[in-house]
mmCIF file of C-alpha atoms and ligand atoms in Angstrom:
data_model
loop_
_atom_site.group_PDB
_atom_site.id
_atom_site.type_symbol
_atom_site.label_atom_id
_atom_site.label_comp_id
_atom_site.label_asym_id
_atom_site.label_seq_id
_atom_site.Cartn_x
_atom_site.Cartn_y
_atom_site.Cartn_z
ATOM 1 C CA UNK A 1 -49.276 36.123 -33.330
ATOM 2 C CA UNK A 2 -46.263 37.660 -31.695
ATOM 3 C CA UNK A 3 -44.820 36.698 -28.363
ATOM 4 C CA UNK A 4 -43.500 39.499 -26.327
ATOM 5 C CA UNK A 5 -42.038 40.059 -22.951
ATOM 6 C CA UNK A 6 -42.368 43.473 -21.405
ATOM 7 C CA UNK A 7 -39.399 44.658 -19.400
ATOM 8 C CA UNK A 8 -41.374 45.074 -16.204
ATOM 9 C CA UNK A 9 -43.222 41.762 -16.396
ATOM 10 C CA UNK A 10 -41.806 38.278 -16.182
ATOM 11 C CA UNK A 11 -44.386 36.074 -17.915
ATOM 12 C CA UNK A 12 -44.536 36.078 -21.711
ATOM 13 C CA UNK A 13 -47.960 36.987 -23.047
ATOM 14 C CA UNK A 14 -49.612 36.676 -26.414
ATOM 15 C CA UNK A 15 -49.926 40.032 -28.102
ATOM 16 C CA UNK A 16 -52.830 40.321 -30.529
ATOM 17 C CA UNK A 17 -52.039 41.443 -34.078
ATOM 18 C CA UNK A 18 -54.821 43.966 -34.111
ATOM 19 C CA UNK A 19 -56.651 45.608 -31.224
ATOM 20 C CA UNK A 20 -59.772 47.675 -31.850
ATOM 21 C CA UNK A 21 -61.087 50.042 -29.193
ATOM 22 C CA UNK A 22 -64.463 51.732 -28.754
ATOM 23 C CA UNK A 23 -63.531 54.910 -26.878
ATOM 24 C CA UNK A 24 -66.725 55.176 -24.858
ATOM 25 C CA UNK A 25 -67.690 57.018 -21.695
ATOM 26 C CA UNK A 26 -66.360 60.534 -22.316
ATOM 27 C CA UNK A 27 -69.737 62.148 -21.658
ATOM 28 C CA UNK A 28 -70.280 60.294 -18.370
ATOM 29 C CA UNK A 29 -66.739 61.090 -17.260
ATOM 30 C CA UNK A 30 -67.471 64.806 -17.770
ATOM 31 C CA UNK A 31 -70.884 64.610 -16.105
ATOM 32 C CA UNK A 32 -69.410 63.025 -12.990
ATOM 33 C CA UNK A 33 -67.190 66.093 -12.701
ATOM 34 C CA UNK A 34 -69.923 68.619 -13.614
ATOM 35 C CA UNK A 35 -67.964 69.489 -16.729
ATOM 36 C CA UNK A 36 -69.285 70.005 -20.266
ATOM 37 C CA UNK A 37 -69.240 66.940 -22.529
ATOM 38 C CA UNK A 38 -66.533 68.628 -24.603
ATOM 39 C CA UNK A 39 -64.194 68.342 -21.591
ATOM 40 C CA UNK A 40 -64.844 64.589 -21.602
ATOM 41 C CA UNK A 41 -63.907 64.335 -25.267
ATOM 42 C CA UNK A 42 -60.760 66.389 -24.670
ATOM 43 C CA UNK A 43 -59.769 64.031 -21.851
ATOM 44 C CA UNK A 44 -60.632 61.106 -24.138
ATOM 45 C CA UNK A 45 -58.379 62.491 -26.858
ATOM 46 C CA UNK A 46 -55.494 62.592 -24.353
ATOM 47 C CA UNK A 47 -56.145 58.987 -23.366
ATOM 48 C CA UNK A 48 -56.200 58.062 -27.042
ATOM 49 C CA UNK A 49 -52.721 59.585 -27.537
ATOM 50 C CA UNK A 50 -51.343 57.808 -24.465
ATOM 51 C CA UNK A 51 -52.767 54.452 -25.524
ATOM 52 C CA UNK A 52 -51.628 54.782 -29.149
ATOM 53 C CA UNK A 53 -48.074 55.554 -27.969
ATOM 54 C CA UNK A 54 -48.169 52.653 -25.551
ATOM 55 C CA UNK A 55 -49.380 50.234 -28.239
ATOM 56 C CA UNK A 56 -46.505 51.369 -30.441
ATOM 57 C CA UNK A 57 -44.061 50.882 -27.574
ATOM 58 C CA UNK A 58 -45.110 47.312 -26.867
ATOM 59 C CA UNK A 59 -44.881 46.404 -30.562
ATOM 60 C CA UNK A 60 -48.558 46.024 -31.410
ATOM 61 C CA UNK A 61 -48.852 45.922 -35.219
ATOM 62 C CA UNK A 62 -52.382 47.413 -35.578
ATOM 63 C CA UNK A 63 -54.654 49.566 -33.443
ATOM 64 C CA UNK A 64 -58.040 50.818 -34.646
ATOM 65 C CA UNK A 65 -59.974 53.384 -32.610
ATOM 66 C CA UNK A 66 -63.555 54.520 -33.058
ATOM 67 C CA UNK A 67 -63.404 58.328 -33.066
ATOM 68 C CA UNK A 68 -66.675 59.218 -34.788
ATOM 69 C CA UNK A 69 -69.441 57.013 -36.131
ATOM 70 C CA UNK A 70 -71.864 57.581 -38.998
ATOM 71 C CA UNK A 71 -74.515 57.961 -36.258
ATOM 72 C CA UNK A 72 -72.609 60.555 -34.211
ATOM 73 C CA UNK A 73 -73.801 63.378 -36.520
ATOM 74 C CA UNK A 74 -77.067 63.192 -34.537
ATOM 75 C CA UNK A 75 -75.332 64.786 -31.550
ATOM 76 C CA UNK A 76 -75.707 68.527 -30.854
ATOM 77 C CA UNK A 77 -73.734 70.551 -33.430
ATOM 78 C CA UNK A 78 -71.445 72.062 -30.783
ATOM 79 C CA UNK A 79 -70.471 68.582 -29.581
ATOM 80 C CA UNK A 80 -69.741 67.436 -33.150
ATOM 81 C CA UNK A 81 -67.676 70.577 -33.760
ATOM 82 C CA UNK A 82 -65.800 69.975 -30.493
ATOM 83 C CA UNK A 83 -64.783 66.464 -31.583
ATOM 84 C CA UNK A 84 -63.784 67.755 -35.044
ATOM 85 C CA UNK A 85 -61.639 70.429 -33.412
ATOM 86 C CA UNK A 86 -59.852 67.823 -31.307
ATOM 87 C CA UNK A 87 -59.135 65.936 -34.497
ATOM 88 C CA UNK A 88 -57.861 69.097 -36.181
ATOM 89 C CA UNK A 89 -55.490 69.728 -33.263
ATOM 90 C CA UNK A 90 -54.256 66.169 -33.394
ATOM 91 C CA UNK A 91 -53.757 66.181 -37.149
ATOM 92 C CA UNK A 92 -51.945 69.522 -37.073
ATOM 93 C CA UNK A 93 -49.561 68.145 -34.523
ATOM 94 C CA UNK A 94 -48.265 65.600 -37.034
ATOM 95 C CA UNK A 95 -45.302 64.812 -34.794
ATOM 96 C CA UNK A 96 -47.755 62.764 -32.775
ATOM 97 C CA UNK A 97 -47.064 59.879 -35.091
ATOM 98 C CA UNK A 98 -44.275 60.953 -37.458
ATOM 99 C CA UNK A 99 -41.548 61.154 -34.836
ATOM 100 C CA UNK A 100 -42.824 58.012 -33.224
ATOM 101 C CA UNK A 101 -42.736 55.881 -36.354
ATOM 102 C CA UNK A 102 -46.538 55.457 -36.256
ATOM 103 C CA UNK A 103 -48.352 55.020 -39.548
ATOM 104 C CA UNK A 104 -51.667 56.829 -39.362
ATOM 105 C CA UNK A 105 -54.559 55.762 -41.522
ATOM 106 C CA UNK A 106 -58.196 56.831 -41.546
ATOM 107 C CA UNK A 107 -61.099 54.491 -42.157
ATOM 108 C CA UNK A 108 -64.649 55.558 -42.921
ATOM 109 C CA UNK A 109 -66.413 57.728 -45.461
ATOM 110 C CA UNK A 110 -64.345 60.885 -45.260
ATOM 111 C CA UNK A 111 -66.198 62.720 -48.039
ATOM 112 C CA UNK A 112 -68.666 64.656 -45.804
ATOM 113 C CA UNK A 113 -65.885 65.971 -43.539
ATOM 114 C CA UNK A 114 -64.736 69.587 -43.658
ATOM 115 C CA UNK A 115 -62.258 70.170 -46.463
ATOM 116 C CA UNK A 116 -59.463 71.306 -44.164
ATOM 117 C CA UNK A 117 -59.791 68.064 -42.182
ATOM 118 C CA UNK A 118 -59.702 66.003 -45.365
ATOM 119 C CA UNK A 119 -56.563 67.874 -46.473
ATOM 120 C CA UNK A 120 -54.873 67.356 -43.089
ATOM 121 C CA UNK A 121 -55.713 63.656 -43.208
ATOM 122 C CA UNK A 122 -54.157 63.294 -46.660
ATOM 123 C CA UNK A 123 -51.060 65.170 -45.567
ATOM 124 C CA UNK A 124 -50.565 63.099 -42.410
ATOM 125 C CA UNK A 125 -51.240 59.781 -44.100
ATOM 126 C CA UNK A 126 -48.690 60.685 -46.752
ATOM 127 C CA UNK A 127 -46.145 61.929 -44.191
ATOM 128 C CA UNK A 128 -46.362 58.733 -42.137
ATOM 129 C CA UNK A 129 -46.795 56.168 -44.893
ATOM 130 C CA UNK A 130 -43.294 54.714 -44.569
ATOM 131 C CA UNK A 131 -43.440 54.328 -40.786
ATOM 132 C CA UNK A 132 -42.666 50.800 -39.682
ATOM 133 C CA UNK A 133 -44.142 50.900 -36.181
ATOM 134 C CA UNK A 134 -47.779 50.746 -35.189
ATOM 135 C CA UNK A 135 -50.427 51.158 -37.896
ATOM 136 C CA UNK A 136 -52.979 53.415 -36.244
ATOM 137 C CA UNK A 137 -56.398 53.369 -37.874
ATOM 138 C CA UNK A 138 -58.734 56.151 -36.831
ATOM 139 C CA UNK A 139 -62.357 55.386 -37.672
ATOM 140 C CA UNK A 140 -64.062 58.604 -38.661
ATOM 141 C CA UNK A 141 -67.573 58.871 -40.034
ATOM 142 C CA UNK A 142 -67.304 55.119 -39.882
ATOM 143 C CA UNK A 143 -70.149 52.600 -39.832
ATOM 144 C CA UNK A 144 -69.727 48.865 -40.354
ATOM 145 C CA UNK A 145 -72.892 48.479 -42.411
ATOM 146 C CA UNK A 146 -72.031 51.542 -44.459
ATOM 147 C CA UNK A 147 -68.601 50.046 -45.120
ATOM 148 C CA UNK A 148 -70.145 46.804 -46.412
ATOM 149 C CA UNK A 149 -72.551 48.772 -48.639
ATOM 150 C CA UNK A 150 -69.556 50.612 -50.115
ATOM 151 C CA UNK A 151 -67.756 47.330 -50.746
ATOM 152 C CA UNK A 152 -70.805 45.816 -52.480
ATOM 153 C CA UNK A 153 -71.232 48.929 -54.631
ATOM 154 C CA UNK A 154 -67.608 48.669 -55.666
ATOM 155 C CA UNK A 155 -67.980 45.023 -56.645
ATOM 156 C CA UNK A 156 -71.014 45.866 -58.752
ATOM 157 C CA UNK A 157 -69.325 48.814 -60.448
ATOM 158 C CA UNK A 158 -66.282 46.634 -61.153
ATOM 159 C CA UNK A 159 -68.626 44.121 -62.822
ATOM 160 C CA UNK A 160 -67.828 41.101 -60.629
ATOM 161 C CA UNK A 161 -69.737 37.938 -61.508
ATOM 162 C CA UNK A 162 -71.735 36.197 -58.726
ATOM 163 C CA UNK A 163 -68.976 33.557 -58.429
ATOM 164 C CA UNK A 164 -66.397 36.286 -57.910
ATOM 165 C CA UNK A 165 -68.304 37.645 -54.902
ATOM 166 C CA UNK A 166 -66.431 35.856 -52.140
ATOM 167 C CA UNK A 167 -65.595 36.650 -48.531
ATOM 168 C CA UNK A 168 -62.118 37.613 -49.692
ATOM 169 C CA UNK A 169 -63.555 39.874 -52.429
ATOM 170 C CA UNK A 170 -65.580 41.710 -49.786
ATOM 171 C CA UNK A 171 -62.660 41.946 -47.327
ATOM 172 C CA UNK A 172 -60.479 43.345 -50.109
ATOM 173 C CA UNK A 173 -62.912 46.216 -50.588
ATOM 174 C CA UNK A 174 -63.319 47.231 -46.964
ATOM 175 C CA UNK A 175 -61.450 50.213 -45.519
ATOM 176 C CA UNK A 176 -59.208 47.726 -43.714
ATOM 177 C CA UNK A 177 -58.205 45.874 -46.906
ATOM 178 C CA UNK A 178 -54.813 44.219 -46.572
ATOM 179 C CA UNK A 179 -54.817 44.372 -42.767
ATOM 180 C CA UNK A 180 -55.408 41.477 -40.397
ATOM 181 C CA UNK A 181 -58.884 41.391 -38.842
ATOM 182 C CA UNK A 182 -58.999 42.712 -35.285
ATOM 183 C CA UNK A 183 -58.474 39.793 -32.941
ATOM 184 C CA UNK A 184 -59.282 41.736 -29.795
ATOM 185 C CA UNK A 185 -62.022 44.338 -29.276
ATOM 186 C CA UNK A 186 -61.990 46.491 -26.165
ATOM 187 C CA UNK A 187 -64.995 48.460 -24.965
ATOM 188 C CA UNK A 188 -64.784 50.384 -21.723
ATOM 189 C CA UNK A 189 -67.600 52.243 -19.930
ATOM 190 C CA UNK A 190 -69.837 49.324 -19.048
ATOM 191 C CA UNK A 191 -71.588 48.974 -22.412
ATOM 192 C CA UNK A 192 -71.749 45.558 -24.049
ATOM 193 C CA UNK A 193 -72.402 46.355 -27.698
ATOM 194 C CA UNK A 194 -70.452 46.473 -30.931
ATOM 195 C CA UNK A 195 -72.293 49.621 -32.120
ATOM 196 C CA UNK A 196 -71.755 48.982 -35.840
ATOM 197 C CA UNK A 197 -67.978 48.801 -35.337
ATOM 198 C CA UNK A 198 -65.938 46.563 -37.649
ATOM 199 C CA UNK A 199 -68.872 44.164 -37.843
ATOM 200 C CA UNK A 200 -67.471 42.165 -40.768
ATOM 201 C CA UNK A 201 -63.909 42.085 -39.484
ATOM 202 C CA UNK A 202 -64.733 41.100 -35.906
ATOM 203 C CA UNK A 203 -66.463 37.809 -36.762
ATOM 204 C CA UNK A 204 -63.905 35.826 -34.721
ATOM 205 C CA UNK A 205 -62.609 38.531 -32.409
ATOM 206 C CA UNK A 206 -62.304 38.184 -28.654
ATOM 207 C CA UNK A 207 -63.972 40.894 -26.563
ATOM 208 C CA UNK A 208 -62.998 42.666 -23.371
ATOM 209 C CA UNK A 209 -65.379 44.906 -21.472
ATOM 210 C CA UNK A 210 -64.725 47.087 -18.469
ATOM 211 C CA UNK A 211 -66.623 49.626 -16.390
ATOM 212 C CA UNK A 212 -63.769 52.124 -16.543
ATOM 213 C CA UNK A 213 -64.676 55.241 -18.530
ATOM 214 C CA UNK A 214 -62.438 55.918 -21.526
ATOM 215 C CA UNK A 215 -60.744 59.064 -20.115
ATOM 216 C CA UNK A 216 -59.706 56.956 -17.080
ATOM 217 C CA UNK A 217 -58.363 54.106 -19.211
ATOM 218 C CA UNK A 218 -54.613 53.649 -18.728
ATOM 219 C CA UNK A 219 -51.852 51.441 -20.162
ATOM 220 C CA UNK A 220 -52.326 49.254 -17.059
ATOM 221 C CA UNK A 221 -55.912 48.514 -18.148
ATOM 222 C CA UNK A 222 -54.577 47.573 -21.557
ATOM 223 C CA UNK A 223 -51.982 45.299 -19.961
ATOM 224 C CA UNK A 224 -54.753 43.662 -17.957
ATOM 225 C CA UNK A 225 -56.864 43.165 -21.098
ATOM 226 C CA UNK A 226 -53.936 41.696 -23.053
ATOM 227 C CA UNK A 227 -53.116 39.426 -20.157
ATOM 228 C CA UNK A 228 -56.663 38.091 -20.268
ATOM 229 C CA UNK A 229 -56.497 37.742 -24.051
ATOM 230 C CA UNK A 230 -53.385 35.586 -23.599
ATOM 231 C CA UNK A 231 -55.481 32.998 -21.815
ATOM 232 C CA UNK A 232 -58.346 32.858 -24.282
ATOM 233 C CA UNK A 233 -58.583 29.710 -26.338
ATOM 234 C CA UNK A 234 -59.327 30.788 -29.906
ATOM 235 C CA UNK A 235 -60.709 27.950 -32.005
ATOM 236 C CA UNK A 236 -62.170 29.754 -35.047
ATOM 237 C CA UNK A 237 -65.033 27.280 -35.232
ATOM 238 C CA UNK A 238 -62.725 24.261 -34.862
ATOM 239 C CA UNK A 239 -62.251 22.065 -31.799
HETATM 240 C C1 FPP B 1 -68.113 58.115 -27.022
HETATM 241 O O1 FPP B 1 -68.319 58.606 -25.715
HETATM 242 C C2 FPP B 1 -67.077 58.924 -27.645
HETATM 243 C C3 FPP B 1 -67.197 59.568 -28.835
HETATM 244 C C4 FPP B 1 -68.428 59.531 -29.653
HETATM 245 C C5 FPP B 1 -66.108 60.409 -29.356
HETATM 246 C C6 FPP B 1 -64.748 59.831 -29.180
HETATM 247 C C7 FPP B 1 -63.777 60.861 -29.511
HETATM 248 C C8 FPP B 1 -62.612 61.074 -28.859
HETATM 249 C C9 FPP B 1 -62.121 60.220 -27.769
HETATM 250 C C10 FPP B 1 -61.743 62.183 -29.294
HETATM 251 C C11 FPP B 1 -61.182 61.834 -30.646
HETATM 252 C C12 FPP B 1 -60.007 62.593 -30.891
HETATM 253 C C13 FPP B 1 -58.966 62.128 -31.557
HETATM 254 C C14 FPP B 1 -57.789 62.994 -31.635
HETATM 255 C C15 FPP B 1 -58.938 60.796 -32.236
HETATM 256 P P1 FPP B 1 -69.725 59.233 -25.365
HETATM 257 O O2 FPP B 1 -69.694 60.675 -25.701
HETATM 258 O O3 FPP B 1 -70.813 58.470 -26.078
HETATM 259 O O4 FPP B 1 -69.787 59.017 -23.833
HETATM 260 P P2 FPP B 1 -71.094 58.715 -22.972
HETATM 261 O O5 FPP B 1 -71.632 57.398 -23.458
HETATM 262 O O6 FPP B 1 -70.560 58.645 -21.587
HETATM 263 O O7 FPP B 1 -72.036 59.866 -23.190
#
């Protein structure tokens, strides 16, 4: 845990080590404005950039965002392509994280993604690998169950004995290996589900839900969430 004091606030608050966000509500945001769903995702991508920068500014060590799930392929092809294009734009604009000392890292099964996206991901991960600010994980073609299946397959192919299959052995083979588990999960848009997101890692996480739709989510909402997190009493099964 880190203690931090923001310039504009007086009370010290507890900053989580790792915040994970489900960026939900883009479609509803667009519908409310009679816009195509793609406009909602574009607005959501802008919010994502603002929030990632803000997390870096306040000294958060890890942020993980859910950009595309293993289930999202079921959406209409033009919607999937729209989200992929937003990712392309973001990845091409590598300054987004390089100049800001943000280390970008992708989690999920990247193998079915278009080759140019895979190449851009490699390039940007490499370019930002020495950054010392925020570690920004972008979950892409990510599913929590799928991730656990991958980890189990790896243990089997590495020939681990039953005794060697431990919680740590599984954690070490997840996409988030070596990172602290998320201690705070944020889901806007009035849904109260985990949706297969970081299901192993979030065993002891605190949750924060809000009716605000993701494109309307601002740093002030994040401040509010962190403020509430500060007052939670985390016992990890103890007393
Ligand atoms: C869920 O809202 C959102 C998604 C499935 C896509 C999230 C993607 C982005 C915010 C853009 C990603 C871009 C970058 C650069 C990381 P929804 O469509 O399910 O909304 P709804 O529930 O209101 O329909």
